[in-house]
PDB file of C-alpha atoms in Angstrom:
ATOM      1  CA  UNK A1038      96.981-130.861-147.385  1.00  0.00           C
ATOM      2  CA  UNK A1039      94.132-131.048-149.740  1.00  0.00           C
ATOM      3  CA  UNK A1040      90.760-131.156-148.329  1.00  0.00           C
ATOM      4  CA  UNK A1041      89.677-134.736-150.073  1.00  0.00           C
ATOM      5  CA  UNK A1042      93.140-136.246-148.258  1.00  0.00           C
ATOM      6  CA  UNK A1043      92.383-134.515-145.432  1.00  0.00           C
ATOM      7  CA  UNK A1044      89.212-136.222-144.847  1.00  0.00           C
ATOM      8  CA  UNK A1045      90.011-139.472-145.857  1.00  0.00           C
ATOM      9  CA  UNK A1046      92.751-139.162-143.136  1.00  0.00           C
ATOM     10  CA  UNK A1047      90.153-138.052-140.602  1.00  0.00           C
ATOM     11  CA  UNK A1048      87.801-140.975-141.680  1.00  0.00           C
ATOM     12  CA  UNK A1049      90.594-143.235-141.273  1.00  0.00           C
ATOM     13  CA  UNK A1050      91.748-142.207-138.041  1.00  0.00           C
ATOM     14  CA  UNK A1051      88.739-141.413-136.323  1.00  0.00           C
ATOM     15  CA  UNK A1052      86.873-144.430-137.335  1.00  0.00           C
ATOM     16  CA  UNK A1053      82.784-144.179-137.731  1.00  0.00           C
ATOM     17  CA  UNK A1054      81.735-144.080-134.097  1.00  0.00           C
ATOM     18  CA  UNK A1055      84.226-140.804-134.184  1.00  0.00           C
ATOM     19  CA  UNK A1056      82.695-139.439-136.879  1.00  0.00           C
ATOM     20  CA  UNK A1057      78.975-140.204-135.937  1.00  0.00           C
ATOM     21  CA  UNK A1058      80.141-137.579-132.786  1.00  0.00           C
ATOM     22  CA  UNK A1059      81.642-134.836-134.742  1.00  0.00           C
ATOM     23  CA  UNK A1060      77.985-135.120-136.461  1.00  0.00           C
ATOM     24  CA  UNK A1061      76.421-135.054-133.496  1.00  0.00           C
ATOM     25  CA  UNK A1062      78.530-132.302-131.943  1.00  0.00           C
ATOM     26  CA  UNK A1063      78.373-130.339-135.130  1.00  0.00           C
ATOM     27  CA  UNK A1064      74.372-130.989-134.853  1.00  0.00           C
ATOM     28  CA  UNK A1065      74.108-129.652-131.052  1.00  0.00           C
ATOM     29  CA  UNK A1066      76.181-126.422-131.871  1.00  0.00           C
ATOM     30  CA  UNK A1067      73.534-125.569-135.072  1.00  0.00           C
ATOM     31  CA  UNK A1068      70.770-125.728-132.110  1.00  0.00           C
ATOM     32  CA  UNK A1069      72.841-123.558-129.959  1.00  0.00           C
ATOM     33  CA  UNK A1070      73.756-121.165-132.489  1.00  0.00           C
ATOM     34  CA  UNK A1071      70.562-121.032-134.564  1.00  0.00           C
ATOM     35  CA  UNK A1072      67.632-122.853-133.624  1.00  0.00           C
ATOM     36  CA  UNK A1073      67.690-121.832-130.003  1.00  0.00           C
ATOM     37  CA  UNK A1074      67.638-118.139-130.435  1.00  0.00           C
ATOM     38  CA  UNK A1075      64.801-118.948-132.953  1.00  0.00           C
ATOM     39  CA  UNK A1076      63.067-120.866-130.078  1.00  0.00           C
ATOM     40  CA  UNK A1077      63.499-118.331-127.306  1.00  0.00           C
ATOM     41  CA  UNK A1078      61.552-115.366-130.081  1.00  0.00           C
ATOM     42  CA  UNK A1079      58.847-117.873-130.621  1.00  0.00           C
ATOM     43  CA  UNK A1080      58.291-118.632-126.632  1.00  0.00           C
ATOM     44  CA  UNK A1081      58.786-114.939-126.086  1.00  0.00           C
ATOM     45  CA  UNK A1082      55.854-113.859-129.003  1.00  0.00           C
ATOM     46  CA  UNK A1083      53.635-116.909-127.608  1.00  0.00           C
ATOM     47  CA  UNK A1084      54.070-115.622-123.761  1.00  0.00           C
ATOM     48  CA  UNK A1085      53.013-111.604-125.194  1.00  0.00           C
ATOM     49  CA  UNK A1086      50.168-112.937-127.242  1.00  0.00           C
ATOM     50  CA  UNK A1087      48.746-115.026-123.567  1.00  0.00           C
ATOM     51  CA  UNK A1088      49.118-111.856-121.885  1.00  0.00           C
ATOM     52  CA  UNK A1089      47.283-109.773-124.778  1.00  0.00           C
ATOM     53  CA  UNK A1090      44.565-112.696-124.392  1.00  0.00           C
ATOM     54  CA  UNK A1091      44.558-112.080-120.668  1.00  0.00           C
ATOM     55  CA  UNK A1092      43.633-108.660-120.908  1.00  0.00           C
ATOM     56  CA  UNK A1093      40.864-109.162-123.226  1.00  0.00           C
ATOM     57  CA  UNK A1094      39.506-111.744-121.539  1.00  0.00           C
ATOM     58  CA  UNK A1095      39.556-109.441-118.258  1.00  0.00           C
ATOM     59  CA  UNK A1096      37.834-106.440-120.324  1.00  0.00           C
ATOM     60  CA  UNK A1097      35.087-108.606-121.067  1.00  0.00           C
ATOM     61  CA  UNK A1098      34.478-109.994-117.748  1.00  0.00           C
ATOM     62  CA  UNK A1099      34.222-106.432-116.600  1.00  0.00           C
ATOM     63  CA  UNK A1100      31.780-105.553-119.532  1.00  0.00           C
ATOM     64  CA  UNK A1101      28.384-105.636-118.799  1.00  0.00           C
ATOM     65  CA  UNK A1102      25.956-109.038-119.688  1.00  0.00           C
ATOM     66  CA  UNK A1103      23.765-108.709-122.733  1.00  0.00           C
ATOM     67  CA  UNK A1104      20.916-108.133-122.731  1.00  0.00           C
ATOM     68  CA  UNK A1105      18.289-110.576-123.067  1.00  0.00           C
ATOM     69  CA  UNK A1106      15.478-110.369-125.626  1.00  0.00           C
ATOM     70  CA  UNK A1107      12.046-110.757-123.714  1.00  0.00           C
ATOM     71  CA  UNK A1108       9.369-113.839-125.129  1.00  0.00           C
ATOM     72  CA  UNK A1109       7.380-110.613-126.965  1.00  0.00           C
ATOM     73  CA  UNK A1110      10.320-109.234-128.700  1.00  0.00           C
ATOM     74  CA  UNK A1111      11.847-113.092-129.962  1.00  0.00           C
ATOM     75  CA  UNK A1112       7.837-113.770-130.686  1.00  0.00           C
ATOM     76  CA  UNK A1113       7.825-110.166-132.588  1.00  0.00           C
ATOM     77  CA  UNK A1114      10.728-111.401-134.456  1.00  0.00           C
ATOM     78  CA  UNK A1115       9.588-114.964-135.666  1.00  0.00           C
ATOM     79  CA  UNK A1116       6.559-113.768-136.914  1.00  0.00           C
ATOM     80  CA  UNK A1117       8.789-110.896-138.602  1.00  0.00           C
ATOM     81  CA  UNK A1118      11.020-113.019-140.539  1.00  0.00           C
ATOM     82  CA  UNK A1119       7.799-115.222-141.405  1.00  0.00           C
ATOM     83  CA  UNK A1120       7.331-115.043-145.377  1.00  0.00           C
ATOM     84  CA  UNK A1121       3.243-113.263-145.916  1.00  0.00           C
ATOM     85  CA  UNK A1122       1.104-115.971-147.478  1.00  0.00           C
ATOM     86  CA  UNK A1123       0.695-113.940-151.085  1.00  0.00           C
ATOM     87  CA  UNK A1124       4.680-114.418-151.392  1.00  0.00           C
ATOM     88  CA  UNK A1125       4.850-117.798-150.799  1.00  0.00           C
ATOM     89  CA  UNK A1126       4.700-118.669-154.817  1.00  0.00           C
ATOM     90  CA  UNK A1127       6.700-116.458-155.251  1.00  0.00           C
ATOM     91  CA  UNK A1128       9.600-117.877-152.646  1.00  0.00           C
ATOM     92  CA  UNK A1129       8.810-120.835-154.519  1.00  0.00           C
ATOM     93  CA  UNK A1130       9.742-119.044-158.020  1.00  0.00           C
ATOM     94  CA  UNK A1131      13.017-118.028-156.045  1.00  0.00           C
ATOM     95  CA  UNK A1132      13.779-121.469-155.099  1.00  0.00           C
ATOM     96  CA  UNK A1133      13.782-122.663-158.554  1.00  0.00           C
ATOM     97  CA  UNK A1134      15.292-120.323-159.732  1.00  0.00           C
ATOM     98  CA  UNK A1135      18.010-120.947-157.672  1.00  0.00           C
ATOM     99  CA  UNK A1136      18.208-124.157-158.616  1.00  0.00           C
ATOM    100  CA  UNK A1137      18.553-123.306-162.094  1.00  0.00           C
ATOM    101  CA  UNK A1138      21.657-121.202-161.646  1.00  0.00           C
ATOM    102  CA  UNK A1139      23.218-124.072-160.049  1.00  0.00           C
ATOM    103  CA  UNK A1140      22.337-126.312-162.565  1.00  0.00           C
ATOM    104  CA  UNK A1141      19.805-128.822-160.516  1.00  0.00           C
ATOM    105  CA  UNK A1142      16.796-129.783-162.336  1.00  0.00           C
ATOM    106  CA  UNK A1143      13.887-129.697-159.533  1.00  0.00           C
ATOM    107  CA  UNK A1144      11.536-132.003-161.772  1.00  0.00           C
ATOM    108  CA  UNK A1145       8.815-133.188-159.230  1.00  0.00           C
ATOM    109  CA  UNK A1146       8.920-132.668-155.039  1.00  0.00           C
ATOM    110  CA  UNK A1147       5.780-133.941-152.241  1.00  0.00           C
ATOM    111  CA  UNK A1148       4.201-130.813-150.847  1.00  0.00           C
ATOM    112  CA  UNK A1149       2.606-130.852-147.274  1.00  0.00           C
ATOM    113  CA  UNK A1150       0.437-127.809-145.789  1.00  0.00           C
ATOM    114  CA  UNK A1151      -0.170-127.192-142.090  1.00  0.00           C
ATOM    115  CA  UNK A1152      -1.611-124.447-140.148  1.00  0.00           C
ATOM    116  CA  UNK A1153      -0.596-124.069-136.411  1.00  0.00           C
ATOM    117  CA  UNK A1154      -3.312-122.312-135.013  1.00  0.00           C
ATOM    118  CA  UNK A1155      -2.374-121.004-131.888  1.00  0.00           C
ATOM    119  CA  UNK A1156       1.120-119.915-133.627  1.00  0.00           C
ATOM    120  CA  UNK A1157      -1.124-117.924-136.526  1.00  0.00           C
ATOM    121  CA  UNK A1158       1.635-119.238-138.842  1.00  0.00           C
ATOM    122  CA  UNK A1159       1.297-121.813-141.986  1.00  0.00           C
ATOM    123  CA  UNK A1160       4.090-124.623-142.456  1.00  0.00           C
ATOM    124  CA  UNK A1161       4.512-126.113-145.868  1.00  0.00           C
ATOM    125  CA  UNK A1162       6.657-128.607-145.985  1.00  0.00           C
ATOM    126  CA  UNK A1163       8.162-130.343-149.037  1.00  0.00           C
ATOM    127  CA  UNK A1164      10.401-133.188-149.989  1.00  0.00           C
ATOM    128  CA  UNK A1165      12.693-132.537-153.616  1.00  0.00           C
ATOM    129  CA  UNK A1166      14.829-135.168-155.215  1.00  0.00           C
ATOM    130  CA  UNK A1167      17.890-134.199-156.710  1.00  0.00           C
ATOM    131  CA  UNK A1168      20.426-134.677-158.745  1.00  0.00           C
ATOM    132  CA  UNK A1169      23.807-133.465-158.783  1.00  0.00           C
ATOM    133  CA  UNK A1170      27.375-133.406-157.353  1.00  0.00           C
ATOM    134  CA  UNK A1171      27.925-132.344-154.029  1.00  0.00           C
ATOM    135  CA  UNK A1172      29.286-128.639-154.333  1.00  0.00           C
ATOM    136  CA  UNK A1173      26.079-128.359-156.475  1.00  0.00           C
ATOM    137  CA  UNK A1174      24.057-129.086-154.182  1.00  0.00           C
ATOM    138  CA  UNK A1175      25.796-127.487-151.374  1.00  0.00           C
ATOM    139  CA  UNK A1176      25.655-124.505-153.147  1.00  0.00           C
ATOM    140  CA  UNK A1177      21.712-124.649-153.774  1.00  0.00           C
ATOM    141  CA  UNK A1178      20.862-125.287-150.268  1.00  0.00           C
ATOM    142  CA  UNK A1179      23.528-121.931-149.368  1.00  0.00           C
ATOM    143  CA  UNK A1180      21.823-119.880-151.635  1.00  0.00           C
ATOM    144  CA  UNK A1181      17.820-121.011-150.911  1.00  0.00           C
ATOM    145  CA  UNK A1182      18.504-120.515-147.345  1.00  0.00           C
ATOM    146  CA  UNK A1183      20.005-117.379-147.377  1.00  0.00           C
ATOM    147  CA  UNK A1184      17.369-116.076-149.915  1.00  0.00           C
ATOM    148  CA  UNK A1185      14.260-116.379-147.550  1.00  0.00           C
ATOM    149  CA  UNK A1186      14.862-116.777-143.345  1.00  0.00           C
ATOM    150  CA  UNK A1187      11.576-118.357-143.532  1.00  0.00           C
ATOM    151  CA  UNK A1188      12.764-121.374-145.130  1.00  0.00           C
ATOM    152  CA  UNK A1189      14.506-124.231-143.328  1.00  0.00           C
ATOM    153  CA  UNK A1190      16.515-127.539-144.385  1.00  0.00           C
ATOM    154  CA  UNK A1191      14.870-130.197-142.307  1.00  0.00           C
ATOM    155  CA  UNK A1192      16.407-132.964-143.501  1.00  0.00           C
ATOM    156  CA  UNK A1193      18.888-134.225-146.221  1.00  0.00           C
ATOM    157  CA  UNK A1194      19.244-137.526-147.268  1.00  0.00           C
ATOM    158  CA  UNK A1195      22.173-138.422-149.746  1.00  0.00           C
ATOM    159  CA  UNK A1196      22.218-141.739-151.393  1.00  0.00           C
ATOM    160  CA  UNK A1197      25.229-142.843-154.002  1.00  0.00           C
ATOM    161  CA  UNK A1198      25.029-145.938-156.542  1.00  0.00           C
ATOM    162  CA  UNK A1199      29.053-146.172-156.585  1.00  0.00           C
ATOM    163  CA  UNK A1200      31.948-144.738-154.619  1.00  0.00           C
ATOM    164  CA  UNK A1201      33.654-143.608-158.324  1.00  0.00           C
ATOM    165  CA  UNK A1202      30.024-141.663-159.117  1.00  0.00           C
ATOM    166  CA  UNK A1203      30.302-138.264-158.824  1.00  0.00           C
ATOM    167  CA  UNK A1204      26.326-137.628-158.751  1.00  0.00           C
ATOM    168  CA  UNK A1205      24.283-137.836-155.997  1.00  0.00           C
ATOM    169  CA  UNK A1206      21.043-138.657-155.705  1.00  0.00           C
ATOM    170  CA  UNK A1207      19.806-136.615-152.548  1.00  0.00           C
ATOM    171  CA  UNK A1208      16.205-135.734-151.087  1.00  0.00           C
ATOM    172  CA  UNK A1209      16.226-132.375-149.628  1.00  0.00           C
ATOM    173  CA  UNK A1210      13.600-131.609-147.304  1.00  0.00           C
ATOM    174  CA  UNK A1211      12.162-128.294-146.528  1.00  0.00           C
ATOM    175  CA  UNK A1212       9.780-126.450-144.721  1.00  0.00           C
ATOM    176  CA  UNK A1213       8.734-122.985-145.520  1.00  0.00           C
ATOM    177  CA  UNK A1214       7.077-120.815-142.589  1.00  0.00           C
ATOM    178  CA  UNK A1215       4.872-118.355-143.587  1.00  0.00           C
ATOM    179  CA  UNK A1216       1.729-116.121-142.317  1.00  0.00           C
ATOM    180  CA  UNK A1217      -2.213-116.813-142.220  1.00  0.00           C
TER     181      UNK A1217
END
């Protein structure tokens, strides 16, 4: 009997709700046969990977505590990543010059000085406007903080005219520690 007959003949005789369990019987035997011994290696990888995570975790309990930095040593630090007052222009030559390499035009920015006396330490603060896409200007602020620890991002503020613009007009506001 030719395979087209032959089904025909089955369709015929076994009518669709016979059919529809062949399927489903031909579906539970694939699980048996293949996706359950795929199942069991998963659960099996899963459980040694848990275990591997219990021993670490263990190890580390057992290590000892680290060890805290006294207030002299984190003060020693502070004041170590501070920027000295005769490099201050020049962080400020670094931070347009990164903005040149990624292509923001720093035109004008509002420039604050304070002096905390009892910290010995000078804060200048200053507000840039900007113009750019985003990845720009994520990359600028990447880049300007990594180049000097003495520098921080206190505040961003992103405005957009239209959802379909792809500039940004953003106010980036910074303060740059340095020394007396």
């Amino acid at each position: 009997m030719k395979p087209r007959l032959f089904v025909e003949w089955l369709l015929r005789r076994l009518s669709w709700p016979g059919v529809l369990g062949l399927a489903l019987a031909a579906a539970a035997l694939w699980t048996l046969a293949v996706e359950l011994p795929r199942m069991q290696s998963a659960t099996a990888q899963a459980q040694g990977d848990l275990a591997a995570l219990h021993l670490k975790l263990a190890a580390q309990a057992k290590a000892p505590p680290l060890r805290l930095s006294s207030d002299a040593e984190r003060l020693a630090k502070f004041y170590a990543a501070l920027t000295p007052a005769a490099e201050v222009p020049n962080a400020l030559a670094r931070l347009f010059v990164i903005a040149q390499t990624a292509r923001i035009n720093l035109r004008q920015g509002d420039f604050q000085r304070s002096e905390s006396r009892p910290g010995k330490y000078t804060m200048l603060q200053f507000s840039l406007p900007v113009k750019a896409a985003y990845p720009q200007l994520m990359d600028f602020i990447d880049e300007a903080l990594a180049a000097n620890p003495s520098l921080t991002l206190e505040e961003v503020v992103f405005k957009r005219e239209t959802a379909a613009n792809a500039t940004l007009e953003a106010t980036l506001k910074f303060a740059l520690y340095s020394t007396e």
